[in-house]
Amino acid sequence: MNDMTGVSFLPLGGTGEIGMNLNLYRQGEAWLAVDCGIGFSGNDTPEAEIILPDPVFIAERRDRLAGLVVTHAHEDHLGAIAHLWPQLGCPVYVTPFAAAVLRRKLGEAGLVQQVPIHVIAPGGAFTVGPFDLRFVSVTHSVPESQSLVLRTPQGIIVHTGDWKIDPNPQVGPPTDLETFAELGREGVLAMVCDSTNVRTEGPSASEADVRREMTRLIASLEGRIAVTCFASNVARVETLAMAAKAAGRRVAVVGRSLRNLEVAARECGYLSDVPHFLSEQDANSIPDNQVLLIVTGSQGEPRSALSRIAADTHPNIALGEGDTVIYSSRMIPGNEQAVIQVQDSLTRRGVHVITDKDHLVHVSGHATGGDVRKLYDLVRPRFLIPVHGEWRHLTANAAIAQELNIEPVLLEDGDILDIRADGVEIGDTAPTGRLVLDGGRILPMNGGVLSARRRMLFNGMVLGSFAVDDEGYLIGDPKVSAPGLLDAEDPETQRVTEEFGNALDEIPDELRENDATFREAAKTALRRALGRKLQKRPLVDVHLLRV
Ligand SMILES: [Zn+2]
């Protein structure tokens, strides 16, 4: 099915344990990308912190990529654009708030002049190449989150993005259920739906409930109060500002991402009922009982404000006996250890730590099982494709669809699903992979550099250096260093160096003429010299110097 009316869906990063979203739709010859996010690696891959989906499949077809639509301003949906756009080279379609967040990122990457950004109003209709599109406003934990509706020659496809149902979201409109119901009446062929929180039963709790509880809680506390939450959760930041105001406290923000977010939010007209926040320096001139600090670091990020406060190494802010830290956030799986360590350090300093286990200080931004049922009842798609979640979330979402006589289709990243008015079928498979943002470079996760670093991380490395004359005979003594494996003073280093020297002497003459064969023979000699005593398989390399 490759004629002009053929339609496909292809997820390239949203169906695994690291939810970095990059989705593609094809209509005829043209492609459309939906979201382009980063993932955080957690404990599995300590050599890599920020992971990007490998866009090679679409980069090879970039002349046919009509555009990239961003559903909302979260890192796992737009965080990779500043890194991968040079490979995509297409116009980007975003709401005003996501545009404000994206422009700052592109500015940092020196790309703001190059990337054509089309700002689309929430709920707006637009076309990208042959794609007939419209946004539908949904509630999530960042302003202006949108579902995307594609009117294709085969039928209507609804791509939910991240969403939940909250009749009282505090910031922005509630999920536009009326439009979803209209689409349902018109007939929806397929729906691609967020699965993150479907294993939670019943309807979602509301931000209004958090606001009520937070207001009560903050009024009841003495001493300094610091609250940590995601910077992009503008409704939550507003909740904290309102609760602070009611308790006669002024708000100071601590951490760069919160400061940036305040600027983006105010630029787009959010937080307009809330006085401008104080800087962390200003906070120190206000009595403890009259200040509320909003701080970054809810996931235990080592360089974040809260981690530094907990370690008492923050340049401006100190907390201690009689103060309170509220976690207005959830622990993202993989971060538990880091978060608990920070909470433990705070407790040791005499700080009272409150989490969502103690009080209703957080609600999820993702649809529960109850929310999903309600939406499926309205939209009644023929096919349901669960995305954005681990395998157990995807299958739970599929099970709900099945109960409602909607046919679920489970895809792996790279599966190309051909969608026709009369059925769906997995056709080809696209190459997928992970890239790692390593300092300023992008490296393949399974490439040589990171494989070597993994090996060094667990087994150390051994480097042998030696000089030889024209004929390849050793001049002076070789040197061996083994960072991450042996100290220079370790007697074992001495032994390995001597045995390496002896093994070099035994290399046959015919291998000494060519540098490449000589180096390989020397590596083997070094491995032999290391022996089995250490029971490690370090990265081994040699430097051959011909003088
Ligand atoms: Zn999101």
Coordinates of C-alpha atoms in Angstrom, one line a residue, residues 123-309:
G123 CA -7.6 23.6 19.4
G124 CA -6.6 25.1 16.0
A125 CA -6.8 23.4 12.6
F126 CA -3.8 23.5 10.2
T127 CA -2.3 21.6 7.3
V128 CA 1.2 20.3 6.9
G129 CA 1.9 19.1 3.4
P130 CA -0.9 16.7 2.5
F131 CA -1.8 16.2 6.2
D132 CA -5.1 17.7 7.3
L133 CA -4.7 18.3 11.1
R134 CA -6.3 19.8 14.1
F135 CA -5.4 20.1 17.7
V136 CA -7.9 19.2 20.5
S137 CA -7.1 20.7 24.0
V138 CA -6.5 18.2 26.8
T139 CA -5.5 18.5 30.4
H140 CA -2.0 17.3 31.4
S141 CA 0.7 18.6 33.8
V142 CA 1.9 21.4 31.4
P143 CA -0.1 24.1 29.8
E144 CA -1.6 23.8 26.3
S145 CA -1.3 20.1 25.9
Q146 CA -2.9 18.9 22.7
S147 CA -4.3 15.8 21.1
L148 CA -3.8 15.7 17.3
V149 CA -6.5 14.6 14.9
L150 CA -5.4 13.5 11.4
R151 CA -8.1 13.3 8.7
T152 CA -6.6 10.8 6.3
P153 CA -7.9 9.2 3.1
Q154 CA -8.4 6.0 5.1
G155 CA -10.3 7.6 8.0
I156 CA -9.8 9.7 11.1
I157 CA -6.8 9.0 13.4
V158 CA -6.7 10.5 16.9
H159 CA -3.2 10.8 18.5
T160 CA -4.0 11.6 22.1
G161 CA -0.5 12.8 23.3
D162 CA -0.3 12.9 27.1
W163 CA -3.7 13.6 28.7
K164 CA -6.0 13.1 31.6
I165 CA -9.5 14.2 32.6
D166 CA -9.7 16.9 35.2
P167 CA -12.9 19.0 35.3
N168 CA -11.1 21.6 37.3
P169 CA -7.5 21.8 36.1
Q170 CA -6.9 25.4 37.5
V171 CA -4.8 26.5 34.6
G172 CA -6.1 26.1 31.0
P173 CA -9.3 24.5 29.8
P174 CA -10.5 21.0 30.8
T175 CA -10.0 18.2 28.2
D176 CA -12.4 19.0 25.3
L177 CA -14.6 16.0 25.7
E178 CA -17.3 17.6 23.4
T179 CA -14.9 17.6 20.4
F180 CA -13.9 14.0 21.2
A181 CA -17.6 13.0 21.3
E182 CA -18.2 14.8 17.9
L183 CA -15.3 12.8 16.4
G184 CA -16.8 9.7 17.8
R185 CA -20.1 10.4 16.1
E186 CA -18.3 11.1 12.9
G187 CA -16.4 7.7 13.2
V188 CA -12.8 7.3 14.2
L189 CA -10.7 4.6 12.6
A190 CA -7.7 4.5 14.9
M191 CA -6.6 6.0 18.2
V192 CA -3.0 6.2 19.4
C193 CA -3.2 6.6 23.2
D194 CA -1.0 7.4 26.2
S195 CA -0.7 4.4 28.6
T196 CA 1.5 5.7 31.5
N197 CA -1.1 5.7 34.3
V198 CA -3.8 3.3 33.0
R199 CA -3.1 0.8 35.7
T200 CA -4.6 3.2 38.3
E201 CA -8.3 2.5 38.7
G202 CA -11.1 5.0 38.8
P203 CA -11.1 8.6 37.7
S204 CA -8.1 11.0 38.1
A205 CA -7.8 13.2 41.1
S206 CA -8.1 17.0 40.4
E207 CA -5.5 19.8 40.7
A208 CA -8.3 21.5 42.6
D209 CA -8.0 18.9 45.3
V210 CA -4.2 19.5 45.5
R211 CA -4.8 23.2 45.7
R212 CA -7.2 22.8 48.6
E213 CA -4.9 20.5 50.5
M214 CA -1.8 22.5 49.8
T215 CA -3.4 25.7 51.0
R216 CA -4.5 24.0 54.3
L217 CA -1.1 22.3 54.8
I218 CA 1.1 25.4 54.1
A219 CA -1.1 27.5 56.4
S220 CA -0.5 25.0 59.2
L221 CA 3.3 24.9 59.0
E222 CA 5.9 27.0 60.8
G223 CA 9.5 27.7 59.7
R224 CA 10.8 27.8 56.2
I225 CA 8.9 25.7 53.6
A226 CA 10.4 24.5 50.4
V227 CA 8.3 22.7 47.8
T228 CA 9.8 20.8 44.9
C229 CA 7.8 20.1 41.8
F230 CA 8.4 19.9 38.0
A231 CA 9.1 23.4 36.7
S232 CA 6.8 22.9 33.7
N233 CA 3.8 22.2 35.9
V234 CA 2.5 25.7 35.7
A235 CA -0.8 24.8 37.4
R236 CA 1.1 23.4 40.3
V237 CA 3.4 26.4 40.5
E238 CA 0.3 28.6 40.6
T239 CA -1.2 26.3 43.3
L240 CA 1.9 26.9 45.4
A241 CA 1.8 30.7 44.8
M242 CA -1.9 30.8 45.8
A243 CA -1.3 28.7 48.9
A244 CA 1.7 30.9 49.9
K245 CA -0.4 34.1 49.4
A246 CA -3.2 32.7 51.6
A247 CA -0.6 31.9 54.3
G248 CA 1.0 35.3 54.1
R249 CA 4.2 34.0 52.5
R250 CA 6.1 35.3 49.5
V251 CA 7.4 33.0 46.9
A252 CA 11.1 32.6 45.8
V253 CA 12.2 30.2 43.1
V254 CA 15.4 28.3 43.4
G255 CA 16.9 26.7 40.3
R256 CA 17.5 27.6 36.7
S257 CA 14.7 25.6 35.1
L258 CA 12.1 27.2 37.4
R259 CA 13.3 30.7 36.6
N260 CA 13.2 29.8 32.8
L261 CA 9.8 28.4 33.1
E262 CA 8.4 31.4 35.0
V263 CA 9.6 33.6 32.1
A264 CA 8.0 31.3 29.4
A265 CA 4.7 31.1 31.4
R266 CA 4.4 34.8 32.0
E267 CA 5.3 35.5 28.3
C268 CA 2.2 33.4 27.4
G269 CA -0.1 35.1 29.9
Y270 CA 0.0 32.4 32.6
L271 CA 0.6 33.2 36.3
S272 CA -0.9 36.6 35.7
D273 CA -2.8 36.6 39.1
V274 CA 0.4 35.8 40.9
P275 CA 3.1 38.4 42.0
H276 CA 6.5 38.0 40.4
F277 CA 8.7 35.5 42.2
L278 CA 11.7 36.6 44.3
S279 CA 15.2 35.4 43.6
E280 CA 17.0 33.0 45.9
Q281 CA 19.2 35.8 47.1
D282 CA 16.1 37.9 48.1
A283 CA 14.7 35.0 50.0
N284 CA 17.3 35.4 52.7
S285 CA 16.2 38.9 53.7
I286 CA 12.7 37.6 54.5
P287 CA 11.8 36.0 57.9
D288 CA 11.5 32.1 57.7
N289 CA 7.7 32.2 58.4
Q290 CA 7.1 34.6 55.6
V291 CA 8.7 32.7 52.7
L292 CA 7.9 29.7 50.5
L293 CA 10.7 28.4 48.3
I294 CA 9.9 26.5 45.1
V295 CA 13.0 24.4 44.3
T296 CA 14.1 22.1 41.5
G297 CA 15.3 18.6 42.2
S298 CA 12.2 16.5 42.8
Q299 CA 14.0 13.5 41.1
G300 CA 17.2 13.7 43.2
E301 CA 19.2 15.1 40.3
P302 CA 22.7 15.5 41.8
R303 CA 23.3 19.1 40.6
S304 CA 19.8 20.3 41.4
A305 CA 19.0 23.0 44.0
L306 CA 17.4 20.5 46.4
S307 CA 20.3 18.0 46.3
R308 CA 22.7 20.9 47.2
I309 CA 20.4 22.2 49.9

